[in-house]
Amino acid sequence: METIAENKSISLIEVAVRKFQGFKAIVKTAVDYTEAGTALQRIKEVEDQIGEFFDGDIAKANELHKSLTGKKKAMLDPLTRAKGEIKNARIAFSTEQDRLRQVEQDKLDKAARDEEAKKKAALDKKIEKAEAKGDTASVDAFQQQKEQVVVLAPRAAPRVEQVAGIAQSRTWKATVIDIKALVVAVAQGKAPLGLIEVNQAALNSLARATKGTETTPGVRYFEEVSERVSGR
């Protein structure tokens, strides 16, 4: 629990913070500039006081969090590794079974196509004989029969049974194998611009190293001014 001294300390800090709520800086003269600098220093003092009040407890909480998460991870790691081993083995097996099932399905599809072609060929011969006899009625009848011939292949049965509570998902992903080719494709409009992400950290590093003397197509180098408050 907080002591009376701590309560008084945080109350004073809260009073100082409230003074800057909704604060708007107007700097139009040299005096304004100086006063604004003094305000910055006061804000830095209040920030330091806030840090002194909270940082100790935050550090202790962080240490406790680090300790607990470390113990939790130590207990979970063997399970995570085992789970990964099992998943990889299952996926490898099911992937092979899917391949074998597809091979079987391809055979069934081919057999169905062959059977359909065989039936249509038989009707073609009947159509030829009817045409030779001038039997137009039979020609039309056989033609209609041919148009209705469809042989559907049976579906190959799954080769593995899924365990209840475990589901597999399939996600298409991509990996870059030639970054230069990708850049060229984007430049030529053959690939969307969104496929390339700007490395802002590298650009900023180059800007600092060259101080704006570098020339890079599509990039503007500039200097940003900021202030650092170190206190009084």
Short mmCIF file of C-alpha atoms in Angstrom, two decimals:
data_model
loop_
_atom_site.label_atom_id
_atom_site.label_comp_id
_atom_site.label_asym_id
_atom_site.label_seq_id
_atom_site.Cartn_x
_atom_site.Cartn_y
_atom_site.Cartn_z
CA MET A 1 0.00 0.00 0.00
CA GLU A 2 1.11 3.58 -0.64
CA THR A 3 2.35 5.56 2.34
CA ILE A 4 1.13 9.06 3.23
CA ALA A 5 4.38 10.45 1.82
CA GLU A 6 3.88 8.56 -1.43
CA ASN A 7 0.30 9.81 -1.71
CA LYS A 8 1.47 13.38 -1.22
CA SER A 9 4.24 12.89 -3.78
CA ILE A 10 1.94 11.55 -6.48
CA SER A 11 -0.58 14.29 -5.72
CA LEU A 12 2.04 16.97 -6.31
CA ILE A 13 3.04 15.28 -9.56
CA GLU A 14 -0.58 15.13 -10.70
CA VAL A 15 -0.94 18.86 -9.98
CA ALA A 16 2.14 19.55 -12.11
CA VAL A 17 0.79 17.38 -14.93
CA ARG A 18 -2.58 19.14 -14.90
CA LYS A 19 -0.84 22.45 -15.57
CA PHE A 20 0.19 21.13 -18.97
CA GLN A 21 -3.10 19.50 -19.95
CA GLY A 22 -4.36 21.18 -23.10
CA PHE A 23 -1.17 23.27 -23.18
CA LYS A 24 -0.58 25.13 -26.45
CA ALA A 25 2.75 26.69 -27.28
CA ILE A 26 2.78 30.07 -29.03
CA VAL A 27 6.24 31.24 -30.01
CA LYS A 28 6.26 34.54 -31.90
CA THR A 29 8.96 36.49 -30.10
CA ALA A 30 12.37 35.87 -28.55
CA VAL A 31 10.77 36.07 -25.09
CA ASP A 32 8.19 33.45 -26.11
CA TYR A 33 11.04 31.26 -27.35
CA THR A 34 12.86 31.48 -24.00
CA GLU A 35 9.71 30.89 -21.97
CA ALA A 36 8.87 27.88 -24.11
CA GLY A 37 12.33 26.52 -23.38
CA THR A 38 11.73 26.97 -19.65
CA ALA A 39 8.44 25.11 -20.02
CA LEU A 40 10.28 22.27 -21.73
CA GLN A 41 12.69 22.05 -18.82
CA ARG A 42 9.81 21.99 -16.32
CA ILE A 43 8.15 19.20 -18.28
CA LYS A 44 11.42 17.26 -18.17
CA GLU A 45 11.52 17.68 -14.39
CA VAL A 46 7.98 16.36 -14.03
CA GLU A 47 8.78 13.44 -16.34
CA ASP A 48 11.77 12.56 -14.14
CA GLN A 49 9.58 12.70 -11.03
CA ILE A 50 7.02 10.40 -12.66
CA GLY A 51 9.83 8.03 -13.59
CA GLU A 52 11.21 8.01 -10.07
CA PHE A 53 7.76 7.25 -8.65
CA PHE A 54 6.82 4.40 -11.03
CA ASP A 55 10.03 2.96 -12.48
CA GLY A 56 10.99 0.95 -9.39
CA ASP A 57 7.68 -0.91 -9.27
CA ILE A 58 7.68 -1.29 -13.05
CA ALA A 59 11.17 -2.84 -12.91
CA LYS A 60 10.04 -5.28 -10.23
CA ALA A 61 6.94 -6.17 -12.25
CA ASN A 62 9.08 -6.67 -15.35
CA GLU A 63 11.44 -8.94 -13.44
CA LEU A 64 8.51 -10.97 -12.14
CA HIS A 65 7.00 -11.15 -15.63
CA LYS A 66 10.36 -12.20 -17.07
CA SER A 67 10.79 -14.88 -14.39
CA LEU A 68 7.28 -16.29 -14.82
CA THR A 69 7.37 -16.27 -18.62
CA GLY A 70 10.79 -17.95 -18.50
CA LYS A 71 9.48 -20.74 -16.26
CA LYS A 72 6.39 -21.12 -18.43
CA LYS A 73 8.53 -21.31 -21.59
CA ALA A 74 10.83 -23.91 -20.01
CA MET A 75 7.84 -26.13 -19.32
CA LEU A 76 6.21 -25.51 -22.72
CA ASP A 77 9.34 -25.94 -24.88
CA PRO A 78 9.44 -29.78 -24.78
CA LEU A 79 5.73 -29.88 -25.60
CA THR A 80 6.15 -27.38 -28.44
CA ARG A 81 9.01 -29.41 -29.93
CA ALA A 82 7.06 -32.65 -29.61
CA LYS A 83 3.99 -31.05 -31.15
CA GLY A 84 6.08 -29.78 -34.06
CA GLU A 85 7.60 -33.24 -34.62
CA ILE A 86 4.17 -34.87 -34.62
CA LYS A 87 2.65 -32.25 -36.93
CA ASN A 88 5.53 -32.49 -39.41
CA ALA A 89 5.30 -36.29 -39.48
CA ARG A 90 1.52 -36.21 -39.93
CA ILE A 91 1.69 -33.60 -42.68
CA ALA A 92 4.41 -35.53 -44.53
CA PHE A 93 2.32 -38.71 -44.36
CA SER A 94 -0.95 -37.06 -45.35
CA THR A 95 0.74 -35.19 -48.19
CA GLU A 96 2.03 -38.48 -49.60
CA GLN A 97 -1.39 -40.07 -49.17
CA ASP A 98 -2.96 -37.12 -51.01
CA ARG A 99 -0.48 -37.68 -53.85
CA LEU A 100 -1.36 -41.37 -54.04
CA ARG A 101 -5.07 -40.51 -53.93
CA GLN A 102 -4.58 -38.08 -56.81
CA VAL A 103 -2.76 -40.79 -58.79
CA GLU A 104 -5.73 -43.10 -58.19
CA GLN A 105 -8.16 -40.31 -59.15
CA ASP A 106 -6.25 -39.65 -62.37
CA LYS A 107 -6.64 -43.35 -63.27
CA LEU A 108 -10.37 -43.25 -62.52
CA ASP A 109 -10.76 -40.05 -64.58
CA LYS A 110 -8.91 -41.61 -67.51
CA ALA A 111 -11.01 -44.76 -67.30
CA ALA A 112 -14.17 -42.65 -67.35
CA ARG A 113 -12.94 -40.64 -70.34
CA ASP A 114 -12.01 -43.85 -72.18
CA GLU A 115 -15.40 -45.40 -71.44
CA GLU A 116 -17.18 -42.23 -72.63
CA ALA A 117 -15.10 -42.16 -75.81
CA LYS A 118 -15.82 -45.88 -76.38
CA LYS A 119 -19.58 -45.36 -76.11
CA LYS A 120 -19.49 -42.33 -78.40
CA ALA A 121 -17.38 -44.23 -80.93
CA ALA A 122 -19.95 -47.06 -80.95
CA LEU A 123 -22.70 -44.53 -81.62
CA ASP A 124 -20.59 -42.94 -84.39
CA LYS A 125 -20.50 -46.31 -86.17
CA LYS A 126 -24.27 -46.61 -85.85
CA ILE A 127 -24.62 -43.09 -87.21
CA GLU A 128 -22.40 -43.96 -90.19
CA LYS A 129 -24.44 -47.08 -90.99
CA ALA A 130 -27.72 -45.14 -90.68
CA GLU A 131 -26.36 -42.41 -92.94
CA ALA A 132 -25.30 -45.02 -95.47
CA LYS A 133 -28.87 -46.36 -95.50
CA GLY A 134 -30.33 -42.87 -95.68
CA ASP A 135 -32.13 -43.47 -92.38
CA THR A 136 -32.21 -39.86 -91.16
CA ALA A 137 -34.52 -40.66 -88.22
CA SER A 138 -32.01 -43.13 -86.84
CA VAL A 139 -29.17 -40.68 -87.47
CA ASP A 140 -30.94 -38.02 -85.40
CA ALA A 141 -31.76 -40.51 -82.65
CA PHE A 142 -28.19 -41.80 -82.42
CA GLN A 143 -26.86 -38.22 -82.50
CA GLN A 144 -29.05 -37.29 -79.56
CA GLN A 145 -27.89 -40.38 -77.67
CA LYS A 146 -24.27 -39.42 -78.32
CA GLU A 147 -24.81 -35.89 -77.00
CA GLN A 148 -26.23 -37.35 -73.79
CA VAL A 149 -23.34 -39.73 -73.17
CA VAL A 150 -21.52 -38.68 -69.99
CA VAL A 151 -19.44 -41.05 -67.90
CA LEU A 152 -18.59 -39.65 -64.49
CA ALA A 153 -15.57 -40.98 -62.68
CA PRO A 154 -16.07 -42.13 -59.09
CA ARG A 155 -14.20 -40.13 -56.48
CA ALA A 156 -11.18 -41.79 -54.97
CA ALA A 157 -11.72 -42.34 -51.25
CA PRO A 158 -9.55 -40.46 -48.75
CA ARG A 159 -6.61 -42.58 -47.66
CA VAL A 160 -6.44 -41.18 -44.11
CA GLU A 161 -9.06 -40.48 -41.48
CA GLN A 162 -8.83 -37.17 -39.63
CA VAL A 163 -8.76 -37.31 -35.85
CA ALA A 164 -11.64 -35.44 -34.21
CA GLY A 165 -10.48 -32.07 -32.94
CA ILE A 166 -7.57 -31.83 -35.39
CA ALA A 167 -7.99 -29.99 -38.68
CA GLN A 168 -5.53 -29.29 -41.45
CA SER A 169 -5.50 -25.97 -43.26
CA ARG A 170 -3.78 -25.28 -46.54
CA THR A 171 -2.35 -21.83 -47.21
CA TRP A 172 -0.64 -20.63 -50.36
CA LYS A 173 2.52 -18.63 -49.65
CA ALA A 174 5.30 -17.06 -51.69
CA THR A 175 9.04 -16.54 -51.35
CA VAL A 176 11.24 -14.20 -53.38
CA ILE A 177 13.85 -16.11 -55.41
CA ASP A 178 15.10 -13.16 -57.50
CA ILE A 179 14.62 -9.70 -55.97
CA LYS A 180 16.00 -7.91 -59.03
CA ALA A 181 13.52 -9.67 -61.32
CA LEU A 182 10.70 -8.67 -58.97
CA VAL A 183 11.82 -5.03 -58.97
CA VAL A 184 11.94 -5.02 -62.77
CA ALA A 185 8.46 -6.57 -62.94
CA VAL A 186 7.10 -3.86 -60.64
CA ALA A 187 8.85 -1.11 -62.65
CA GLN A 188 7.32 -2.48 -65.87
CA GLY A 189 3.86 -2.68 -64.35
CA LYS A 190 3.80 -6.48 -64.48
CA ALA A 191 3.54 -6.80 -60.69
CA PRO A 192 1.78 -4.57 -58.13
CA LEU A 193 3.85 -1.90 -56.34
CA GLY A 194 2.64 -3.22 -52.99
CA LEU A 195 4.88 -6.28 -53.36
CA ILE A 196 7.92 -4.10 -52.57
CA GLU A 197 8.32 -2.60 -49.11
CA VAL A 198 10.51 0.44 -48.54
CA ASN A 199 13.38 -0.16 -46.10
CA GLN A 200 13.01 3.13 -44.21
CA ALA A 201 15.74 2.26 -41.71
CA ALA A 202 18.26 1.72 -44.52
CA LEU A 203 17.23 4.99 -46.20
CA ASN A 204 17.61 6.93 -42.94
CA SER A 205 21.01 5.32 -42.36
CA LEU A 206 22.13 6.34 -45.84
CA ALA A 207 20.82 9.88 -45.28
CA ARG A 208 22.81 10.20 -42.04
CA ALA A 209 25.95 8.81 -43.65
CA THR A 210 25.82 11.07 -46.72
CA LYS A 211 24.14 14.10 -45.06
CA GLY A 212 21.88 14.56 -48.06
CA THR A 213 24.63 14.49 -50.70
CA GLU A 214 23.45 11.14 -52.06
CA THR A 215 21.19 11.06 -55.12
CA THR A 216 18.75 8.19 -55.30
CA PRO A 217 15.98 8.06 -57.93
CA GLY A 218 12.58 8.36 -56.28
CA VAL A 219 14.03 9.46 -52.92
CA ARG A 220 14.23 12.92 -51.35
CA TYR A 221 16.76 13.42 -48.57
CA PHE A 222 16.04 16.10 -45.98
CA GLU A 223 17.20 17.24 -42.57
CA GLU A 224 14.78 17.11 -39.64
CA VAL A 225 15.43 19.36 -36.64
CA SER A 226 14.49 18.20 -33.13
CA GLU A 227 15.23 19.36 -29.59
CA ARG A 228 16.55 17.33 -26.66
CA VAL A 229 15.77 18.46 -23.12
CA SER A 230 18.43 17.59 -20.54
CA GLY A 231 17.08 19.62 -17.61
CA ARG A 232 18.41 22.75 -15.93
#
